[in-house]
Amino acid sequence: MNRPPTAQIAVIVALPAEVVDNPAVAVHPLSGGSPLQRAVRGLADGPVVVAADARIVEDVRTHLADSPVTVLAVDAPADRMRCLAAGLDAVTRDRSSHVLVHDVRQPLVPAGVRDRVVAALRDGAAAVLPVLAVTDSVKAVDRDGVVTATVDRSTLRAAQYPRGFATGELARLLAAGEPDEVAAAIRLRVPVTVVEGDGDAFVADLPGDAAYVDAVIACSR
């Protein structure tokens, strides 16, 4: 791998149309700040861009008024990939060579995960994905709901955030027409470097899971 000596790493947080229907996923108060505030604070090592559906962009700007971030409005259809593309355009103008992509449905950002993704980017990886081994028993089920097999979980991994990319590589992936940048990387046969994730980097259903998330935060202090 070609090792970039002085990579500037930006952050993109996408707030697509589905956040309009459940804004709690981004702004519900948790211990230490909302998922969006925690992401901005926990990931920032360069420019931070939040690309939000235009219908909520003013609320997002107010919510992040005390944070040094750029908040962009994305017109309909503001799906996730369009939000990422808008964010990427902004960080490219800032001459960032690499970018971290985060999803606020994962409200906690363990520092170790971020550091491992950044280290892999600085070591020359074009795409980096934090993963966690699947430890639950996984079953295959037919269309009638009958268990047909136990799936070998030894090669299974749960994907997490933040994901890391060289900016040029992410631009190519976003242009591929897939609903997910890692799916695009797989189809285009772009090598995706995996790093160890963290059990605290889980997807939460807010506001319902708020008490659980706060308990995890309390235990990690």
mmCIF file with all atom_site columns, C-alpha atoms in Angstrom:
data_model
loop_
_atom_site.group_PDB
_atom_site.id
_atom_site.type_symbol
_atom_site.label_atom_id
_atom_site.label_alt_id
_atom_site.label_comp_id
_atom_site.label_asym_id
_atom_site.label_entity_id
_atom_site.label_seq_id
_atom_site.pdbx_PDB_ins_code
_atom_site.Cartn_x
_atom_site.Cartn_y
_atom_site.Cartn_z
_atom_site.occupancy
_atom_site.B_iso_or_equiv
_atom_site.pdbx_formal_charge
_atom_site.auth_seq_id
_atom_site.auth_comp_id
_atom_site.auth_asym_id
_atom_site.auth_atom_id
_atom_site.pdbx_PDB_model_num
ATOM 1   C CA . MET A 1 1   ? 0.000   0.000   0.000  1.00 0.00 ? 1   MET A CA 1
ATOM 2   C CA . ASN A 1 2   ? 1.086   3.582   -0.671 1.00 0.00 ? 2   ASN A CA 1
ATOM 3   C CA . ARG A 1 3   ? 1.392   5.327   2.652  1.00 0.00 ? 3   ARG A CA 1
ATOM 4   C CA . PRO A 1 4   ? 0.127   8.964   2.621  1.00 0.00 ? 4   PRO A CA 1
ATOM 5   C CA . PRO A 1 5   ? 2.549   10.973  4.773  1.00 0.00 ? 5   PRO A CA 1
ATOM 6   C CA . THR A 1 6   ? 0.275   13.857  5.765  1.00 0.00 ? 6   THR A CA 1
ATOM 7   C CA . ALA A 1 7   ? -3.308  12.751  5.260  1.00 0.00 ? 7   ALA A CA 1
ATOM 8   C CA . GLN A 1 8   ? -5.943  15.266  6.354  1.00 0.00 ? 8   GLN A CA 1
ATOM 9   C CA . ILE A 1 9   ? -8.958  13.296  7.510  1.00 0.00 ? 9   ILE A CA 1
ATOM 10  C CA . ALA A 1 10  ? -12.391 14.905  7.378  1.00 0.00 ? 10  ALA A CA 1
ATOM 11  C CA . VAL A 1 11  ? -15.704 13.609  8.718  1.00 0.00 ? 11  VAL A CA 1
ATOM 12  C CA . ILE A 1 12  ? -19.064 13.285  6.955  1.00 0.00 ? 12  ILE A CA 1
ATOM 13  C CA . VAL A 1 13  ? -22.249 12.608  8.897  1.00 0.00 ? 13  VAL A CA 1
ATOM 14  C CA . ALA A 1 14  ? -25.286 12.004  6.691  1.00 0.00 ? 14  ALA A CA 1
ATOM 15  C CA . LEU A 1 15  ? -28.786 12.837  7.946  1.00 0.00 ? 15  LEU A CA 1
ATOM 16  C CA . PRO A 1 16  ? -30.986 11.561  5.110  1.00 0.00 ? 16  PRO A CA 1
ATOM 17  C CA . ALA A 1 17  ? -34.746 11.759  4.640  1.00 0.00 ? 17  ALA A CA 1
ATOM 18  C CA . GLU A 1 18  ? -35.562 8.990   7.107  1.00 0.00 ? 18  GLU A CA 1
ATOM 19  C CA . VAL A 1 19  ? -34.189 11.145  9.924  1.00 0.00 ? 19  VAL A CA 1
ATOM 20  C CA . VAL A 1 20  ? -37.043 13.584  9.248  1.00 0.00 ? 20  VAL A CA 1
ATOM 21  C CA . ASP A 1 21  ? -39.493 10.891  10.369 1.00 0.00 ? 21  ASP A CA 1
ATOM 22  C CA . ASN A 1 22  ? -37.490 10.073  13.514 1.00 0.00 ? 22  ASN A CA 1
ATOM 23  C CA . PRO A 1 23  ? -35.229 12.988  14.465 1.00 0.00 ? 23  PRO A CA 1
ATOM 24  C CA . ALA A 1 24  ? -34.565 11.365  17.846 1.00 0.00 ? 24  ALA A CA 1
ATOM 25  C CA . VAL A 1 25  ? -32.035 9.093   16.153 1.00 0.00 ? 25  VAL A CA 1
ATOM 26  C CA . ALA A 1 26  ? -29.800 12.162  15.779 1.00 0.00 ? 26  ALA A CA 1
ATOM 27  C CA . VAL A 1 27  ? -30.762 14.629  18.492 1.00 0.00 ? 27  VAL A CA 1
ATOM 28  C CA . HIS A 1 28  ? -32.230 12.689  21.415 1.00 0.00 ? 28  HIS A CA 1
ATOM 29  C CA . PRO A 1 29  ? -30.412 13.772  24.611 1.00 0.00 ? 29  PRO A CA 1
ATOM 30  C CA . LEU A 1 30  ? -28.029 11.185  26.012 1.00 0.00 ? 30  LEU A CA 1
ATOM 31  C CA . SER A 1 31  ? -25.418 11.408  28.724 1.00 0.00 ? 31  SER A CA 1
ATOM 32  C CA . GLY A 1 32  ? -22.674 13.578  27.234 1.00 0.00 ? 32  GLY A CA 1
ATOM 33  C CA . GLY A 1 33  ? -24.754 14.857  24.327 1.00 0.00 ? 33  GLY A CA 1
ATOM 34  C CA . SER A 1 34  ? -26.966 13.650  21.508 1.00 0.00 ? 34  SER A CA 1
ATOM 35  C CA . PRO A 1 35  ? -25.752 11.021  18.999 1.00 0.00 ? 35  PRO A CA 1
ATOM 36  C CA . LEU A 1 36  ? -24.994 13.819  16.545 1.00 0.00 ? 36  LEU A CA 1
ATOM 37  C CA . GLN A 1 37  ? -23.083 15.901  19.083 1.00 0.00 ? 37  GLN A CA 1
ATOM 38  C CA . ARG A 1 38  ? -21.158 12.857  20.291 1.00 0.00 ? 38  ARG A CA 1
ATOM 39  C CA . ALA A 1 39  ? -20.215 11.930  16.710 1.00 0.00 ? 39  ALA A CA 1
ATOM 40  C CA . VAL A 1 40  ? -18.972 15.424  15.923 1.00 0.00 ? 40  VAL A CA 1
ATOM 41  C CA . ARG A 1 41  ? -16.957 15.574  19.140 1.00 0.00 ? 41  ARG A CA 1
ATOM 42  C CA . GLY A 1 42  ? -15.635 12.018  19.004 1.00 0.00 ? 42  GLY A CA 1
ATOM 43  C CA . LEU A 1 43  ? -14.579 11.911  15.362 1.00 0.00 ? 43  LEU A CA 1
ATOM 44  C CA . ALA A 1 44  ? -13.305 15.396  14.607 1.00 0.00 ? 44  ALA A CA 1
ATOM 45  C CA . ASP A 1 45  ? -9.674  15.524  13.511 1.00 0.00 ? 45  ASP A CA 1
ATOM 46  C CA . GLY A 1 46  ? -10.211 17.899  10.607 1.00 0.00 ? 46  GLY A CA 1
ATOM 47  C CA . PRO A 1 47  ? -13.177 19.428  8.782  1.00 0.00 ? 47  PRO A CA 1
ATOM 48  C CA . VAL A 1 48  ? -16.579 18.052  9.847  1.00 0.00 ? 48  VAL A CA 1
ATOM 49  C CA . VAL A 1 49  ? -19.537 18.197  7.464  1.00 0.00 ? 49  VAL A CA 1
ATOM 50  C CA . VAL A 1 50  ? -23.098 17.267  8.373  1.00 0.00 ? 50  VAL A CA 1
ATOM 51  C CA . ALA A 1 51  ? -25.177 16.786  5.220  1.00 0.00 ? 51  ALA A CA 1
ATOM 52  C CA . ALA A 1 52  ? -28.862 16.891  6.155  1.00 0.00 ? 52  ALA A CA 1
ATOM 53  C CA . ASP A 1 53  ? -32.206 16.685  4.435  1.00 0.00 ? 53  ASP A CA 1
ATOM 54  C CA . ALA A 1 54  ? -33.184 20.288  3.673  1.00 0.00 ? 54  ALA A CA 1
ATOM 55  C CA . ARG A 1 55  ? -36.352 19.951  5.758  1.00 0.00 ? 55  ARG A CA 1
ATOM 56  C CA . ILE A 1 56  ? -34.375 19.608  8.991  1.00 0.00 ? 56  ILE A CA 1
ATOM 57  C CA . VAL A 1 57  ? -31.229 21.539  8.188  1.00 0.00 ? 57  VAL A CA 1
ATOM 58  C CA . GLU A 1 58  ? -32.123 24.629  10.253 1.00 0.00 ? 58  GLU A CA 1
ATOM 59  C CA . ASP A 1 59  ? -32.915 22.468  13.284 1.00 0.00 ? 59  ASP A CA 1
ATOM 60  C CA . VAL A 1 60  ? -29.563 20.715  12.828 1.00 0.00 ? 60  VAL A CA 1
ATOM 61  C CA . ARG A 1 61  ? -27.715 24.034  12.604 1.00 0.00 ? 61  ARG A CA 1
ATOM 62  C CA . THR A 1 62  ? -29.355 25.176  15.826 1.00 0.00 ? 62  THR A CA 1
ATOM 63  C CA . HIS A 1 63  ? -28.530 21.869  17.514 1.00 0.00 ? 63  HIS A CA 1
ATOM 64  C CA . LEU A 1 64  ? -24.859 22.174  16.515 1.00 0.00 ? 64  LEU A CA 1
ATOM 65  C CA . ALA A 1 65  ? -24.564 25.922  17.047 1.00 0.00 ? 65  ALA A CA 1
ATOM 66  C CA . ASP A 1 66  ? -21.696 25.461  19.507 1.00 0.00 ? 66  ASP A CA 1
ATOM 67  C CA . SER A 1 67  ? -19.774 23.024  17.287 1.00 0.00 ? 67  SER A CA 1
ATOM 68  C CA . PRO A 1 68  ? -17.264 24.028  14.576 1.00 0.00 ? 68  PRO A CA 1
ATOM 69  C CA . VAL A 1 69  ? -19.000 22.125  11.776 1.00 0.00 ? 69  VAL A CA 1
ATOM 70  C CA . THR A 1 70  ? -20.372 22.807  8.317  1.00 0.00 ? 70  THR A CA 1
ATOM 71  C CA . VAL A 1 71  ? -24.048 21.892  7.938  1.00 0.00 ? 71  VAL A CA 1
ATOM 72  C CA . LEU A 1 72  ? -25.254 21.421  4.355  1.00 0.00 ? 72  LEU A CA 1
ATOM 73  C CA . ALA A 1 73  ? -28.820 21.242  3.054  1.00 0.00 ? 73  ALA A CA 1
ATOM 74  C CA . VAL A 1 74  ? -29.506 18.372  0.647  1.00 0.00 ? 74  VAL A CA 1
ATOM 75  C CA . ASP A 1 75  ? -32.583 18.716  -1.547 1.00 0.00 ? 75  ASP A CA 1
ATOM 76  C CA . ALA A 1 76  ? -34.964 15.852  -2.247 1.00 0.00 ? 76  ALA A CA 1
ATOM 77  C CA . PRO A 1 77  ? -34.492 13.038  -2.792 1.00 0.00 ? 77  PRO A CA 1
ATOM 78  C CA . ALA A 1 78  ? -32.123 13.320  0.167  1.00 0.00 ? 78  ALA A CA 1
ATOM 79  C CA . ASP A 1 79  ? -31.158 9.682   0.421  1.00 0.00 ? 79  ASP A CA 1
ATOM 80  C CA . ARG A 1 80  ? -28.025 8.597   2.224  1.00 0.00 ? 80  ARG A CA 1
ATOM 81  C CA . MET A 1 81  ? -25.818 8.429   -0.854 1.00 0.00 ? 81  MET A CA 1
ATOM 82  C CA . ARG A 1 82  ? -26.826 11.924  -2.025 1.00 0.00 ? 82  ARG A CA 1
ATOM 83  C CA . CYS A 1 83  ? -26.051 13.251  1.450  1.00 0.00 ? 83  CYS A CA 1
ATOM 84  C CA . LEU A 1 84  ? -22.645 11.587  1.393  1.00 0.00 ? 84  LEU A CA 1
ATOM 85  C CA . ALA A 1 85  ? -21.951 12.980  -2.081 1.00 0.00 ? 85  ALA A CA 1
ATOM 86  C CA . ALA A 1 86  ? -22.782 16.510  -0.910 1.00 0.00 ? 86  ALA A CA 1
ATOM 87  C CA . GLY A 1 87  ? -20.545 16.084  2.107  1.00 0.00 ? 87  GLY A CA 1
ATOM 88  C CA . LEU A 1 88  ? -17.735 14.656  0.000  1.00 0.00 ? 88  LEU A CA 1
ATOM 89  C CA . ASP A 1 89  ? -17.872 17.614  -2.366 1.00 0.00 ? 89  ASP A CA 1
ATOM 90  C CA . ALA A 1 90  ? -17.419 19.952  0.600  1.00 0.00 ? 90  ALA A CA 1
ATOM 91  C CA . VAL A 1 91  ? -14.501 18.100  2.191  1.00 0.00 ? 91  VAL A CA 1
ATOM 92  C CA . THR A 1 92  ? -12.785 17.735  -1.180 1.00 0.00 ? 92  THR A CA 1
ATOM 93  C CA . ARG A 1 93  ? -12.831 21.515  -1.529 1.00 0.00 ? 93  ARG A CA 1
ATOM 94  C CA . ASP A 1 94  ? -11.109 21.624  1.862  1.00 0.00 ? 94  ASP A CA 1
ATOM 95  C CA . ARG A 1 95  ? -8.384  19.423  0.320  1.00 0.00 ? 95  ARG A CA 1
ATOM 96  C CA . SER A 1 96  ? -8.987  16.549  2.688  1.00 0.00 ? 96  SER A CA 1
ATOM 97  C CA . SER A 1 97  ? -7.343  13.411  1.362  1.00 0.00 ? 97  SER A CA 1
ATOM 98  C CA . HIS A 1 98  ? -9.376  10.989  3.478  1.00 0.00 ? 98  HIS A CA 1
ATOM 99  C CA . VAL A 1 99  ? -12.773 10.921  5.110  1.00 0.00 ? 99  VAL A CA 1
ATOM 100 C CA . LEU A 1 100 ? -14.560 9.134   7.922  1.00 0.00 ? 100 LEU A CA 1
ATOM 101 C CA . VAL A 1 101 ? -18.220 8.319   7.260  1.00 0.00 ? 101 VAL A CA 1
ATOM 102 C CA . HIS A 1 102 ? -20.495 7.948   10.270 1.00 0.00 ? 102 HIS A CA 1
ATOM 103 C CA . ASP A 1 103 ? -24.108 6.893   10.832 1.00 0.00 ? 103 ASP A CA 1
ATOM 104 C CA . VAL A 1 104 ? -25.844 8.450   13.848 1.00 0.00 ? 104 VAL A CA 1
ATOM 105 C CA . ARG A 1 105 ? -27.919 5.301   14.343 1.00 0.00 ? 105 ARG A CA 1
ATOM 106 C CA . GLN A 1 106 ? -24.722 4.144   16.056 1.00 0.00 ? 106 GLN A CA 1
ATOM 107 C CA . PRO A 1 107 ? -24.801 6.664   18.932 1.00 0.00 ? 107 PRO A CA 1
ATOM 108 C CA . LEU A 1 108 ? -21.472 5.785   20.548 1.00 0.00 ? 108 LEU A CA 1
ATOM 109 C CA . VAL A 1 109 ? -18.086 6.287   18.921 1.00 0.00 ? 109 VAL A CA 1
ATOM 110 C CA . PRO A 1 110 ? -15.423 4.333   20.835 1.00 0.00 ? 110 PRO A CA 1
ATOM 111 C CA . ALA A 1 111 ? -12.103 6.151   20.473 1.00 0.00 ? 111 ALA A CA 1
ATOM 112 C CA . GLY A 1 112 ? -10.254 2.909   19.790 1.00 0.00 ? 112 GLY A CA 1
ATOM 113 C CA . VAL A 1 113 ? -12.386 2.161   16.733 1.00 0.00 ? 113 VAL A CA 1
ATOM 114 C CA . ARG A 1 114 ? -11.814 5.607   15.314 1.00 0.00 ? 114 ARG A CA 1
ATOM 115 C CA . ASP A 1 115 ? -8.080  5.358   15.947 1.00 0.00 ? 115 ASP A CA 1
ATOM 116 C CA . ARG A 1 116 ? -7.830  1.973   14.227 1.00 0.00 ? 116 ARG A CA 1
ATOM 117 C CA . VAL A 1 117 ? -9.692  3.213   11.156 1.00 0.00 ? 117 VAL A CA 1
ATOM 118 C CA . VAL A 1 118 ? -7.504  6.315   10.953 1.00 0.00 ? 118 VAL A CA 1
ATOM 119 C CA . ALA A 1 119 ? -4.331  4.248   11.389 1.00 0.00 ? 119 ALA A CA 1
ATOM 120 C CA . ALA A 1 120 ? -5.335  1.987   8.498  1.00 0.00 ? 120 ALA A CA 1
ATOM 121 C CA . LEU A 1 121 ? -6.000  5.007   6.282  1.00 0.00 ? 121 LEU A CA 1
ATOM 122 C CA . ARG A 1 122 ? -2.654  6.529   7.185  1.00 0.00 ? 122 ARG A CA 1
ATOM 123 C CA . ASP A 1 123 ? -1.062  3.193   6.341  1.00 0.00 ? 123 ASP A CA 1
ATOM 124 C CA . GLY A 1 124 ? -2.431  3.443   2.806  1.00 0.00 ? 124 GLY A CA 1
ATOM 125 C CA . ALA A 1 125 ? -5.788  1.663   2.833  1.00 0.00 ? 125 ALA A CA 1
ATOM 126 C CA . ALA A 1 126 ? -8.342  3.024   0.347  1.00 0.00 ? 126 ALA A CA 1
ATOM 127 C CA . ALA A 1 127 ? -11.377 1.730   2.255  1.00 0.00 ? 127 ALA A CA 1
ATOM 128 C CA . VAL A 1 128 ? -11.591 0.681   5.905  1.00 0.00 ? 128 VAL A CA 1
ATOM 129 C CA . LEU A 1 129 ? -14.441 -1.048  7.724  1.00 0.00 ? 129 LEU A CA 1
ATOM 130 C CA . PRO A 1 130 ? -14.579 -1.751  11.472 1.00 0.00 ? 130 PRO A CA 1
ATOM 131 C CA . VAL A 1 131 ? -16.131 -5.137  12.157 1.00 0.00 ? 131 VAL A CA 1
ATOM 132 C CA . LEU A 1 132 ? -17.033 -7.337  15.084 1.00 0.00 ? 132 LEU A CA 1
ATOM 133 C CA . ALA A 1 133 ? -17.134 -11.128 15.074 1.00 0.00 ? 133 ALA A CA 1
ATOM 134 C CA . VAL A 1 134 ? -20.646 -12.607 15.148 1.00 0.00 ? 134 VAL A CA 1
ATOM 135 C CA . THR A 1 135 ? -20.969 -14.649 18.332 1.00 0.00 ? 135 THR A CA 1
ATOM 136 C CA . ASP A 1 136 ? -24.688 -15.455 18.308 1.00 0.00 ? 136 ASP A CA 1
ATOM 137 C CA . SER A 1 137 ? -25.951 -18.679 16.791 1.00 0.00 ? 137 SER A CA 1
ATOM 138 C CA . VAL A 1 138 ? -27.221 -17.909 13.273 1.00 0.00 ? 138 VAL A CA 1
ATOM 139 C CA . LYS A 1 139 ? -29.898 -20.012 11.584 1.00 0.00 ? 139 LYS A CA 1
ATOM 140 C CA . ALA A 1 140 ? -31.053 -20.239 7.977  1.00 0.00 ? 140 ALA A CA 1
ATOM 141 C CA . VAL A 1 141 ? -34.848 -20.201 7.670  1.00 0.00 ? 141 VAL A CA 1
ATOM 142 C CA . ASP A 1 142 ? -37.014 -21.061 4.657  1.00 0.00 ? 142 ASP A CA 1
ATOM 143 C CA . ARG A 1 143 ? -39.994 -19.037 3.429  1.00 0.00 ? 143 ARG A CA 1
ATOM 144 C CA . ASP A 1 144 ? -42.300 -20.937 5.779  1.00 0.00 ? 144 ASP A CA 1
ATOM 145 C CA . GLY A 1 145 ? -40.260 -19.921 8.802  1.00 0.00 ? 145 GLY A CA 1
ATOM 146 C CA . VAL A 1 146 ? -38.740 -23.364 9.317  1.00 0.00 ? 146 VAL A CA 1
ATOM 147 C CA . VAL A 1 147 ? -35.103 -23.599 10.397 1.00 0.00 ? 147 VAL A CA 1
ATOM 148 C CA . THR A 1 148 ? -33.130 -25.378 7.685  1.00 0.00 ? 148 THR A CA 1
ATOM 149 C CA . ALA A 1 149 ? -29.508 -25.045 8.809  1.00 0.00 ? 149 ALA A CA 1
ATOM 150 C CA . THR A 1 150 ? -27.050 -23.548 11.260 1.00 0.00 ? 150 THR A CA 1
ATOM 151 C CA . VAL A 1 151 ? -24.910 -20.987 9.473  1.00 0.00 ? 151 VAL A CA 1
ATOM 152 C CA . ASP A 1 152 ? -21.148 -21.183 9.950  1.00 0.00 ? 152 ASP A CA 1
ATOM 153 C CA . ARG A 1 153 ? -20.436 -17.912 11.739 1.00 0.00 ? 153 ARG A CA 1
ATOM 154 C CA . SER A 1 154 ? -16.645 -18.212 11.654 1.00 0.00 ? 154 SER A CA 1
ATOM 155 C CA . THR A 1 155 ? -16.432 -15.963 8.586  1.00 0.00 ? 155 THR A CA 1
ATOM 156 C CA . LEU A 1 156 ? -19.277 -13.617 9.553  1.00 0.00 ? 156 LEU A CA 1
ATOM 157 C CA . ARG A 1 157 ? -18.631 -10.104 10.802 1.00 0.00 ? 157 ARG A CA 1
ATOM 158 C CA . ALA A 1 158 ? -20.987 -7.312  11.847 1.00 0.00 ? 158 ALA A CA 1
ATOM 159 C CA . ALA A 1 159 ? -20.162 -4.021  10.110 1.00 0.00 ? 159 ALA A CA 1
ATOM 160 C CA . GLN A 1 160 ? -19.810 -0.871  12.203 1.00 0.00 ? 160 GLN A CA 1
ATOM 161 C CA . TYR A 1 161 ? -18.923 2.818   11.913 1.00 0.00 ? 161 TYR A CA 1
ATOM 162 C CA . PRO A 1 162 ? -17.040 5.013   11.276 1.00 0.00 ? 162 PRO A CA 1
ATOM 163 C CA . ARG A 1 163 ? -15.937 3.780   7.887  1.00 0.00 ? 163 ARG A CA 1
ATOM 164 C CA . GLY A 1 164 ? -12.852 5.307   6.320  1.00 0.00 ? 164 GLY A CA 1
ATOM 165 C CA . PHE A 1 165 ? -12.054 6.109   2.688  1.00 0.00 ? 165 PHE A CA 1
ATOM 166 C CA . ALA A 1 166 ? -9.618  7.911   0.477  1.00 0.00 ? 166 ALA A CA 1
ATOM 167 C CA . THR A 1 167 ? -11.706 10.757  -0.942 1.00 0.00 ? 167 THR A CA 1
ATOM 168 C CA . GLY A 1 168 ? -11.136 9.721   -4.555 1.00 0.00 ? 168 GLY A CA 1
ATOM 169 C CA . GLU A 1 169 ? -12.161 6.157   -3.782 1.00 0.00 ? 169 GLU A CA 1
ATOM 170 C CA . LEU A 1 170 ? -15.336 7.258   -2.014 1.00 0.00 ? 170 LEU A CA 1
ATOM 171 C CA . ALA A 1 171 ? -16.275 9.423   -5.003 1.00 0.00 ? 171 ALA A CA 1
ATOM 172 C CA . ARG A 1 172 ? -15.989 6.383   -7.262 1.00 0.00 ? 172 ARG A CA 1
ATOM 173 C CA . LEU A 1 173 ? -18.070 4.261   -4.896 1.00 0.00 ? 173 LEU A CA 1
ATOM 174 C CA . LEU A 1 174 ? -20.821 6.870   -4.585 1.00 0.00 ? 174 LEU A CA 1
ATOM 175 C CA . ALA A 1 175 ? -21.067 7.023   -8.379 1.00 0.00 ? 175 ALA A CA 1
ATOM 176 C CA . ALA A 1 176 ? -21.602 3.262   -8.620 1.00 0.00 ? 176 ALA A CA 1
ATOM 177 C CA . GLY A 1 177 ? -25.347 3.418   -7.994 1.00 0.00 ? 177 GLY A CA 1
ATOM 178 C CA . GLU A 1 178 ? -25.400 1.155   -4.941 1.00 0.00 ? 178 GLU A CA 1
ATOM 179 C CA . PRO A 1 179 ? -27.380 2.067   -1.791 1.00 0.00 ? 179 PRO A CA 1
ATOM 180 C CA . ASP A 1 180 ? -24.299 1.514   0.380  1.00 0.00 ? 180 ASP A CA 1
ATOM 181 C CA . GLU A 1 181 ? -20.667 2.433   -0.199 1.00 0.00 ? 181 GLU A CA 1
ATOM 182 C CA . VAL A 1 182 ? -19.313 -0.887  1.089  1.00 0.00 ? 182 VAL A CA 1
ATOM 183 C CA . ALA A 1 183 ? -21.699 -2.776  -1.201 1.00 0.00 ? 183 ALA A CA 1
ATOM 184 C CA . ALA A 1 184 ? -20.288 -0.683  -4.043 1.00 0.00 ? 184 ALA A CA 1
ATOM 185 C CA . ALA A 1 185 ? -16.738 -1.545  -2.991 1.00 0.00 ? 185 ALA A CA 1
ATOM 186 C CA . ILE A 1 186 ? -17.574 -5.245  -3.039 1.00 0.00 ? 186 ILE A CA 1
ATOM 187 C CA . ARG A 1 187 ? -19.145 -5.029  -6.501 1.00 0.00 ? 187 ARG A CA 1
ATOM 188 C CA . LEU A 1 188 ? -16.234 -3.002  -7.874 1.00 0.00 ? 188 LEU A CA 1
ATOM 189 C CA . ARG A 1 189 ? -13.726 -5.298  -6.160 1.00 0.00 ? 189 ARG A CA 1
ATOM 190 C CA . VAL A 1 190 ? -12.160 -2.492  -4.184 1.00 0.00 ? 190 VAL A CA 1
ATOM 191 C CA . PRO A 1 191 ? -10.110 -3.999  -1.339 1.00 0.00 ? 191 PRO A CA 1
ATOM 192 C CA . VAL A 1 192 ? -11.760 -3.186  1.991  1.00 0.00 ? 192 VAL A CA 1
ATOM 193 C CA . THR A 1 193 ? -9.398  -3.333  4.963  1.00 0.00 ? 193 THR A CA 1
ATOM 194 C CA . VAL A 1 194 ? -11.096 -4.496  8.155  1.00 0.00 ? 194 VAL A CA 1
ATOM 195 C CA . VAL A 1 195 ? -10.129 -3.391  11.649 1.00 0.00 ? 195 VAL A CA 1
ATOM 196 C CA . GLU A 1 196 ? -11.414 -4.537  15.015 1.00 0.00 ? 196 GLU A CA 1
ATOM 197 C CA . GLY A 1 197 ? -14.674 -2.928  16.073 1.00 0.00 ? 197 GLY A CA 1
ATOM 198 C CA . ASP A 1 198 ? -16.128 -2.577  19.551 1.00 0.00 ? 198 ASP A CA 1
ATOM 199 C CA . GLY A 1 199 ? -19.117 -4.003  21.373 1.00 0.00 ? 199 GLY A CA 1
ATOM 200 C CA . ASP A 1 200 ? -20.185 -0.473  22.317 1.00 0.00 ? 200 ASP A CA 1
ATOM 201 C CA . ALA A 1 201 ? -20.463 0.522   18.648 1.00 0.00 ? 201 ALA A CA 1
ATOM 202 C CA . PHE A 1 202 ? -24.011 -0.778  18.299 1.00 0.00 ? 202 PHE A CA 1
ATOM 203 C CA . VAL A 1 203 ? -27.039 0.526   16.438 1.00 0.00 ? 203 VAL A CA 1
ATOM 204 C CA . ALA A 1 204 ? -29.693 1.931   18.787 1.00 0.00 ? 204 ALA A CA 1
ATOM 205 C CA . ASP A 1 205 ? -33.383 2.592   18.262 1.00 0.00 ? 205 ASP A CA 1
ATOM 206 C CA . LEU A 1 206 ? -33.929 5.973   19.874 1.00 0.00 ? 206 LEU A CA 1
ATOM 207 C CA . PRO A 1 207 ? -35.706 7.171   21.879 1.00 0.00 ? 207 PRO A CA 1
ATOM 208 C CA . GLY A 1 208 ? -36.667 3.673   23.032 1.00 0.00 ? 208 GLY A CA 1
ATOM 209 C CA . ASP A 1 209 ? -33.097 2.518   23.694 1.00 0.00 ? 209 ASP A CA 1
ATOM 210 C CA . ALA A 1 210 ? -31.986 5.715   25.458 1.00 0.00 ? 210 ALA A CA 1
ATOM 211 C CA . ALA A 1 211 ? -31.846 4.176   28.944 1.00 0.00 ? 211 ALA A CA 1
ATOM 212 C CA . TYR A 1 212 ? -29.728 1.291   27.666 1.00 0.00 ? 212 TYR A CA 1
ATOM 213 C CA . VAL A 1 213 ? -27.344 3.614   25.813 1.00 0.00 ? 213 VAL A CA 1
ATOM 214 C CA . ASP A 1 214 ? -26.947 5.779   28.922 1.00 0.00 ? 214 ASP A CA 1
ATOM 215 C CA . ALA A 1 215 ? -26.183 2.665   30.977 1.00 0.00 ? 215 ALA A CA 1
ATOM 216 C CA . VAL A 1 216 ? -23.449 1.665   28.516 1.00 0.00 ? 216 VAL A CA 1
ATOM 217 C CA . ILE A 1 217 ? -22.001 5.181   28.691 1.00 0.00 ? 217 ILE A CA 1
ATOM 218 C CA . ALA A 1 218 ? -21.986 5.048   32.487 1.00 0.00 ? 218 ALA A CA 1
ATOM 219 C CA . CYS A 1 219 ? -20.211 1.679   32.504 1.00 0.00 ? 219 CYS A CA 1
ATOM 220 C CA . SER A 1 220 ? -17.516 2.881   30.105 1.00 0.00 ? 220 SER A CA 1
ATOM 221 C CA . ARG A 1 221 ? -16.434 5.811   32.254 1.00 0.00 ? 221 ARG A CA 1
#
